[in-house]
Coordinates of C-alpha atoms in Angstrom, one line a residue:
X21 CA -42.7 14.3 -13.3
X22 CA -43.0 18.1 -13.3
X23 CA -42.1 20.3 -15.9
X24 CA -39.2 21.8 -13.2
X25 CA -38.4 18.2 -12.7
X26 CA -37.5 18.1 -16.4
X27 CA -36.1 21.0 -16.9
X28 CA -32.8 20.3 -13.6
X29 CA -32.8 17.2 -15.2
X30 CA -31.5 19.0 -18.8
X31 CA -29.5 21.3 -17.8
X32 CA -27.7 18.6 -14.8
X33 CA -26.9 16.4 -18.4
X34 CA -25.9 19.6 -20.1
X35 CA -23.3 21.1 -17.1
X36 CA -22.6 17.6 -16.1
X37 CA -22.1 19.4 -12.5
X38 CA -20.2 18.6 -9.7
X39 CA -22.7 19.2 -6.5
X40 CA -26.3 19.9 -7.3
X41 CA -28.4 22.8 -4.9
X42 CA -31.5 22.5 -4.7
X43 CA -34.4 24.5 -2.8
X44 CA -37.0 21.8 -1.0
X45 CA -39.9 24.1 -2.2
X46 CA -39.3 23.7 -6.5
X47 CA -43.3 24.5 -7.1
X48 CA -45.0 21.3 -8.1
X49 CA -42.3 19.7 -7.5
X50 CA -40.1 19.3 -4.1
X51 CA -36.4 19.1 -4.1
X52 CA -36.9 15.5 -2.0
X53 CA -38.3 14.1 -5.2
X54 CA -35.2 15.8 -7.1
X55 CA -33.0 13.6 -5.5
X56 CA -33.8 10.1 -6.5
X57 CA -34.4 11.2 -10.1
X58 CA -30.6 12.9 -10.2
X59 CA -28.9 9.9 -8.5
X60 CA -30.6 7.3 -10.9
X61 CA -28.6 8.7 -13.3
X62 CA -25.6 10.2 -11.4
X63 CA -25.4 7.7 -8.4
X64 CA -22.2 9.5 -6.8
X65 CA -23.7 13.4 -7.1
X66 CA -24.3 15.2 -4.1
X67 CA -26.8 16.9 -3.5
X68 CA -27.5 19.8 -0.7
X69 CA -31.5 20.6 0.1
X70 CA -32.4 24.0 0.9
X71 CA -35.6 24.3 3.6
X72 CA -37.2 26.7 5.3
X73 CA -37.8 23.7 8.2
X74 CA -35.3 22.6 10.4
X75 CA -36.7 19.8 11.6
X76 CA -35.5 16.7 12.3
X77 CA -38.1 15.4 10.0
X78 CA -37.1 16.9 7.3
X79 CA -33.4 16.4 7.6
X80 CA -34.8 12.5 8.3
X81 CA -36.5 12.8 5.2
X82 CA -34.2 14.5 3.0
X83 CA -31.1 12.1 4.1
X84 CA -33.7 8.7 3.1
X85 CA -34.3 10.7 -0.5
X86 CA -30.6 10.6 -1.1
X87 CA -29.2 14.1 0.1
X88 CA -25.6 14.8 1.0
X89 CA -26.4 17.7 3.1
X90 CA -29.4 19.9 3.9
X91 CA -29.1 23.7 5.5
X92 CA -32.2 25.5 6.9
X93 CA -33.4 29.3 6.0
X94 CA -32.4 31.7 6.9
X95 CA -28.8 30.5 6.1
X96 CA -25.5 32.3 6.8
X97 CA -23.6 32.4 3.3
X98 CA -19.9 31.1 5.1
X99 CA -22.3 27.6 5.9
X100 CA -23.5 27.5 2.9
X101 CA -20.7 27.6 1.4
X102 CA -19.1 25.5 3.7
X103 CA -22.1 23.0 2.9
X104 CA -21.6 23.2 -0.3
X105 CA -17.3 23.0 -0.2
X106 CA -17.8 19.7 1.7
X107 CA -20.4 18.5 -1.0
X108 CA -17.4 18.9 -3.8
X109 CA -14.6 17.1 -1.3
X110 CA -17.2 14.5 -1.3
X111 CA -17.7 14.3 -5.1
X112 CA -13.6 14.8 -5.8
X113 CA -12.9 11.5 -3.6
X114 CA -15.9 9.1 -4.6
X115 CA -14.8 10.3 -8.4
X116 CA -11.4 9.2 -7.2
X117 CA -12.4 5.9 -5.9
X118 CA -14.1 5.0 -8.8
X119 CA -11.3 5.6 -11.0
X120 CA -8.4 3.8 -9.0
X121 CA -11.4 1.1 -8.9
X122 CA -11.2 1.0 -12.5
X123 CA -7.4 1.0 -13.0
X124 CA -7.1 -1.8 -10.5
X125 CA -9.7 -3.8 -12.5
X126 CA -7.5 -3.1 -15.7
X127 CA -4.1 -3.5 -14.8
X128 CA -2.0 -5.5 -16.9
X129 CA 0.9 -7.3 -16.2
X130 CA 1.0 -8.4 -12.1
X131 CA -2.4 -6.9 -11.6
X132 CA -2.5 -8.3 -8.2
X133 CA 0.2 -5.8 -7.7
X134 CA -2.6 -2.7 -6.7
X135 CA -1.8 0.5 -7.3
X136 CA -1.0 4.1 -9.8
X137 CA 1.1 6.0 -8.5
X138 CA 4.8 6.6 -10.1
X139 CA 7.0 4.1 -7.7
X140 CA 4.4 1.1 -8.0
X141 CA 4.5 2.0 -12.5
X142 CA 8.2 1.8 -11.6
X143 CA 8.2 -1.4 -9.2
X144 CA 5.9 -3.2 -12.0
X145 CA 8.0 -2.0 -15.1
X146 CA 10.9 -3.2 -13.3
X147 CA 9.7 -6.6 -12.1
X148 CA 8.5 -6.9 -15.8
X149 CA 11.9 -6.6 -16.5
X150 CA 13.7 -9.1 -14.7
X151 CA 11.0 -11.8 -13.7
X152 CA 12.0 -14.0 -17.2
X153 CA 15.8 -13.5 -15.5
X154 CA 16.9 -16.8 -13.5
X155 CA 19.4 -14.9 -11.6
X156 CA 19.1 -14.7 -7.8
X157 CA 17.3 -11.3 -6.2
X158 CA 17.5 -9.5 -3.3
X159 CA 14.0 -7.6 -1.7
X160 CA 14.1 -5.3 0.5
X161 CA 11.4 -2.6 2.6
X162 CA 9.5 -1.9 5.2
X163 CA 7.8 -4.4 7.2
X164 CA 4.5 -5.2 5.4
X165 CA 5.0 -3.6 2.2
X166 CA 4.5 -6.4 0.4
X167 CA 8.0 -8.6 -0.2
X168 CA 6.7 -12.4 -0.3
X169 CA 3.7 -11.3 -3.0
X170 CA 6.5 -9.6 -4.9
X171 CA 8.8 -13.0 -4.8
X172 CA 5.2 -14.4 -6.3
X173 CA 4.8 -12.1 -8.7
X174 CA 8.1 -12.9 -10.0
X175 CA 7.3 -16.3 -9.7
X176 CA 4.6 -16.8 -11.4
X177 CA 6.0 -14.3 -14.2
X178 CA 9.3 -16.4 -14.5
X179 CA 10.7 -19.8 -16.6
X180 CA 9.6 -21.4 -13.1
X181 CA 5.5 -20.7 -12.9
X182 CA 4.9 -24.3 -13.6
X183 CA 7.9 -25.5 -10.7
X184 CA 7.2 -24.9 -6.7
X185 CA 7.6 -22.5 -4.8
X186 CA 9.0 -22.8 -1.2
X187 CA 8.8 -19.9 1.2
X188 CA 10.7 -20.3 4.4
X189 CA 10.9 -17.4 7.1
X190 CA 14.7 -17.2 8.5
X191 CA 13.6 -15.0 11.1
X192 CA 10.9 -18.0 12.6
X193 CA 13.4 -21.5 13.3
X194 CA 15.9 -21.5 16.0
X195 CA 19.0 -22.0 13.8
X196 CA 19.2 -26.1 13.8
X197 CA 15.3 -26.3 13.0
X198 CA 16.4 -23.9 9.9
X199 CA 19.3 -25.7 8.8
X200 CA 17.6 -28.6 8.7
X201 CA 14.8 -27.1 7.1
X202 CA 16.7 -25.7 4.3
X203 CA 19.3 -27.8 3.4
X204 CA 17.2 -31.5 4.6
X205 CA 18.8 -33.8 7.3
X206 CA 19.1 -37.8 6.4
X207 CA 17.4 -40.0 9.0
X208 CA 19.6 -40.9 12.0
X209 CA 20.4 -44.4 12.4
X210 CA 20.3 -44.1 16.1
X211 CA 17.3 -41.6 17.0
X212 CA 15.2 -43.3 14.5
X213 CA 14.7 -39.4 13.2
X214 CA 11.8 -39.1 10.8
X215 CA 12.6 -35.5 9.3
X216 CA 12.5 -35.9 5.4
X217 CA 15.9 -36.0 3.3
X218 CA 15.3 -33.0 1.2
X219 CA 15.4 -29.4 2.3
X220 CA 13.8 -26.7 0.9
X221 CA 16.5 -26.0 -1.6
X222 CA 15.7 -29.9 -3.6
X223 CA 12.1 -29.3 -2.4
X224 CA 11.9 -25.7 -4.8
X225 CA 13.9 -27.9 -7.5
X226 CA 12.8 -26.3 -10.9
X227 CA 11.0 -23.7 -8.9
X228 CA 11.6 -20.7 -6.9
X229 CA 13.0 -20.6 -3.1
X230 CA 12.0 -17.2 -0.8
X231 CA 14.4 -16.8 1.9
X232 CA 12.0 -14.2 3.8
X233 CA 13.1 -12.2 6.7
X234 CA 17.1 -13.1 5.9
X235 CA 19.2 -10.8 7.5
X236 CA 17.9 -12.4 10.5
X237 CA 19.8 -15.5 9.8
X238 CA 22.8 -16.9 12.1
X239 CA 26.2 -15.9 11.2
X240 CA 27.1 -19.9 10.8
X241 CA 24.1 -20.3 8.9
X242 CA 25.4 -17.4 6.4
X243 CA 28.7 -18.7 5.4
X244 CA 26.9 -22.2 4.5
X245 CA 24.5 -20.7 2.6
X246 CA 27.0 -18.7 0.9
X247 CA 28.9 -22.0 -0.2
X248 CA 25.9 -23.4 -1.4
X249 CA 24.9 -20.8 -3.4
X250 CA 28.9 -20.8 -4.4
X251 CA 29.0 -24.4 -5.9
X252 CA 25.2 -24.6 -6.8
X253 CA 25.1 -27.7 -4.6
X254 CA 23.5 -28.5 -1.1
X255 CA 25.1 -31.2 1.7
X256 CA 22.2 -32.0 3.9
X257 CA 23.2 -32.6 7.6
X258 CA 24.3 -36.1 8.2
X259 CA 25.1 -36.9 4.5
X260 CA 28.3 -37.6 2.8
X261 CA 28.0 -36.2 -0.2
X262 CA 26.8 -32.9 -1.7
X263 CA 23.0 -32.7 -3.9
X264 CA 23.1 -30.4 -7.2
X265 CA 20.2 -28.0 -7.2
X266 CA 18.4 -26.2 -9.7
X267 CA 16.6 -23.6 -7.7
X268 CA 15.8 -19.1 -8.7
X269 CA 16.6 -18.2 -5.1
X270 CA 14.4 -14.8 -4.1
X271 CA 15.9 -13.4 -0.6
X272 CA 14.4 -10.6 1.2
X273 CA 14.3 -8.4 4.1
X274 CA 13.7 -5.2 6.4
X275 CA 16.9 -4.5 7.5
X276 CA 19.7 -2.5 6.6
X277 CA 22.0 -5.0 5.1
X278 CA 24.7 -2.6 3.5
X279 CA 25.3 -1.3 7.3
X280 CA 24.8 -5.0 9.1
X281 CA 27.9 -5.3 6.6
X282 CA 29.9 -2.7 7.3
X283 CA 29.4 -3.7 11.3
X284 CA 30.1 -7.8 10.7
X285 CA 27.0 -8.8 11.3
X286 CA 25.9 -9.9 7.5
X287 CA 28.6 -11.7 5.6
X288 CA 29.8 -9.8 2.3
X289 CA 30.5 -12.5 0.0
X290 CA 27.1 -13.7 0.9
X291 CA 25.2 -10.1 0.6
X292 CA 26.8 -10.2 -3.3
X293 CA 25.7 -13.7 -4.0
X294 CA 22.0 -12.2 -3.1
X295 CA 22.1 -8.3 -4.1
X296 CA 22.8 -9.2 -7.9
X297 CA 19.0 -7.8 -8.6
X298 CA 17.7 -5.4 -6.0
X299 CA 14.1 -4.6 -5.6
X300 CA 13.0 -1.7 -3.0
X301 CA 9.7 -1.5 -2.4
X302 CA 8.3 1.7 -1.8
X303 CA 6.1 2.2 1.5
X304 CA 2.5 3.2 1.9
X305 CA 3.0 6.7 2.6
X306 CA 5.2 7.6 -0.5
X307 CA 2.4 6.2 -2.5
X308 CA -0.1 8.7 -2.8
X309 CA -3.8 7.3 -3.8
X310 CA -2.6 4.3 -4.2
X311 CA -3.8 3.2 -0.2
X312 CA -7.6 4.7 -1.2
X313 CA -7.1 2.1 -4.3
X314 CA -6.1 -0.9 -2.1
X315 CA -8.3 -0.3 0.6
X316 CA -11.1 -0.7 -2.0
X317 CA -9.3 -3.5 -3.5
X318 CA -9.7 -5.4 0.1
X319 CA -12.5 -3.9 0.7
X320 CA -14.3 -5.7 -2.2
X321 CA -12.1 -8.9 -1.3
X322 CA -13.6 -8.9 2.3
X323 CA -17.2 -8.3 1.5
X324 CA -17.2 -11.6 -1.1
X325 CA -15.5 -13.3 1.5
X326 CA -18.1 -12.4 4.1
X327 CA -21.0 -12.1 1.7
X328 CA -22.1 -8.8 3.2
X329 CA -23.3 -6.1 1.1
X330 CA -20.4 -3.5 1.5
X331 CA -19.3 -1.5 -1.5
X332 CA -17.8 1.6 -1.1
X333 CA -16.1 4.2 1.1
X334 CA -17.3 7.1 2.6
X335 CA -15.9 10.5 2.0
X336 CA -14.6 10.7 5.3
X337 CA -13.4 7.7 5.3
X338 CA -11.6 7.9 2.5
X339 CA -9.8 11.1 3.4
X340 CA -8.8 9.7 7.0
X341 CA -7.3 7.0 5.0
X342 CA -5.0 9.3 2.3
X343 CA -3.7 11.3 5.1
X344 CA -3.1 8.4 7.3
X345 CA 1.2 7.8 7.3
X346 CA 0.3 3.3 7.4
X347 CA 3.8 3.0 9.7
X348 CA 2.4 -0.7 9.5
X349 CA 2.0 -0.5 5.4
X350 CA 0.0 -2.6 3.2
X351 CA -0.9 -5.0 5.6
X352 CA -1.6 -2.8 8.1
X353 CA -4.1 -1.4 5.5
X354 CA -5.6 -4.9 5.2
X355 CA -6.2 -5.5 8.6
X356 CA -7.5 -2.1 9.2
X357 CA -10.2 -2.8 5.9
X358 CA -11.4 -6.0 7.2
X359 CA -11.8 -5.1 10.7
X360 CA -14.2 -2.2 9.4
X361 CA -15.9 -4.6 6.6
X362 CA -17.0 -6.6 9.8
X363 CA -18.1 -3.4 12.3
X364 CA -19.4 -1.8 9.4
X365 CA -23.5 -1.2 9.6
X366 CA -24.3 0.1 6.7
X367 CA -23.4 -0.3 3.1
X368 CA -20.1 2.3 2.8
X369 CA -17.1 1.9 5.5
X370 CA -17.3 4.8 7.5
X371 CA -14.7 7.0 9.5
X372 CA -16.4 5.7 12.8
X373 CA -15.8 2.0 11.3
X374 CA -12.2 2.7 11.3
X375 CA -9.2 1.7 13.6
X376 CA -8.6 4.7 16.4
X377 CA -5.0 5.6 15.5
X378 CA -6.3 6.3 12.1
X379 CA -9.5 8.4 12.8
X380 CA -8.0 9.9 15.4
X381 CA -5.2 10.8 13.3
X382 CA -3.8 14.6 12.8
X383 CA -1.6 15.1 10.1
X384 CA 1.7 17.4 11.0
X385 CA 3.1 19.6 8.3
X386 CA 6.8 20.4 7.9
X387 CA 7.0 24.5 8.1
X388 CA 10.0 25.1 5.4
X389 CA 9.6 29.1 5.5
X390 CA 6.1 31.8 6.8
X391 CA 5.3 35.0 5.2
X392 CA 7.9 37.0 7.3
X393 CA 11.0 38.2 6.0
X394 CA 12.7 37.0 10.0
X395 CA 11.2 33.7 9.6
X396 CA 12.3 32.5 6.2
X397 CA 15.7 30.3 6.1
X398 CA 18.5 29.9 4.4
X399 CA 18.8 28.0 0.5
X400 CA 20.8 25.4 2.4
X401 CA 18.4 25.0 5.3
X402 CA 15.6 24.7 3.0
X403 CA 17.3 21.6 1.1
X404 CA 18.2 20.0 4.5
X405 CA 14.9 20.3 5.7
X406 CA 13.4 18.9 2.4
X407 CA 15.7 16.5 2.2
X408 CA 15.6 15.1 6.1
X409 CA 11.7 14.7 4.7
X410 CA 12.1 12.9 1.8
X411 CA 14.1 10.4 3.3
X412 CA 10.8 10.2 6.1
X413 CA 8.9 9.5 3.4
X414 CA 10.9 6.8 1.6
X415 CA 10.7 4.8 5.5
X416 CA 14.8 5.5 5.5
X417 CA 15.1 3.8 2.3
X418 CA 18.6 5.5 0.6
X419 CA 18.5 4.6 -2.8
X420 CA 14.4 5.3 -2.7
X421 CA 15.1 9.1 -1.4
X422 CA 18.0 9.5 -3.7
X423 CA 16.0 8.7 -6.8
X424 CA 13.1 10.7 -5.6
X425 CA 15.6 13.7 -5.3
X426 CA 17.0 13.3 -8.3
X427 CA 20.7 12.6 -7.0
X428 CA 22.4 9.5 -6.4
X429 CA 23.2 7.7 -3.8
X430 CA 26.6 8.8 -3.2
X431 CA 25.7 12.5 -3.0
X432 CA 23.2 12.1 -0.8
X433 CA 25.2 9.8 1.4
X434 CA 27.4 13.2 1.3
X435 CA 24.5 15.4 2.4
X436 CA 23.5 13.1 5.4
X437 CA 27.1 14.0 6.4
X438 CA 27.3 17.0 6.0
X439 CA 23.5 17.0 8.0
X440 CA 25.5 14.6 10.9
X441 CA 22.8 12.0 10.4
X442 CA 23.8 9.1 10.5

């Protein structure tokens, strides 16, 4: 190793740079020889190489040596500044991915609820407090936010963890089949039907019954469910007597049950029996850097399952993942990463491996005020726009939006009424 290379390594150790800028000609040492020496100790350190030979062969050699970018002489200072800026952003993203990856690995309680954002920290704290309770829980949130995952976490960390976890999707079955699935049905002596007499309430005896998409339950079944929760007893179809059950009920919906109750589409008595403890799940777009942490989590999961040597996310892909609003939430992210792991030809997911709507997404920002005085708006208008922006980011969840705004739900409802917003 030459004196110049040793000196460069010593400087790097002393200053811990975010970006290294090196000429390809370092006297006895080539800048291309310095790249692997730097990467041996700092694998994520981007190196920008300056060369007087702007050929494709030189560029290929630089990239093979581990250079992040290269720039040819004579160069424009703006071009150099842009190359350094890109390298710096790349280093920041890689550092953030490593930090989030470490946080995911070190998470204690409910470690499979990935994320270090404030909404996720608050969610974990709430789940930890209510996991030991045996009361009914209503989980609300947009499609794909992980409502069943939360229900399973509550079961796994609760008093009934050694009992069964039974999940029933109330929107996936016809009314007659759903009634039989929930409450059971005795064997029909005339038809010889072989349906099991025990419904899900009794199958989950001593454990947890998860009622997904409860907002889609037909009205007649809502009445029967409300009676069962009140009496803690169920009557199977065709049975002459009732049977007591000892089951914790967790229900979930992506619908606004408050509004459904007001409009007469959901029974008020059932709503209050379900909504003893309420868990509102934040949409992914309101969780900051959690999208990157989740992407890395899913990447490792799918790379392990498919035995593919994919270990990370490129800077360009990470920027697009962070910018995209994820209308399908965690489910959409999971499917996108599974696809990217299957498609990528490298050891990192590239931007081109992502679905079209993600890699081509252009973020839109709400402009509150310009620089010119005539463009500026009254304070009341600033408040209105910001309130609606927070409500949009919360996916229309008024409780979550009110919490972020630091006002009560009643105050938010009043303001929305003043704005003419339903």
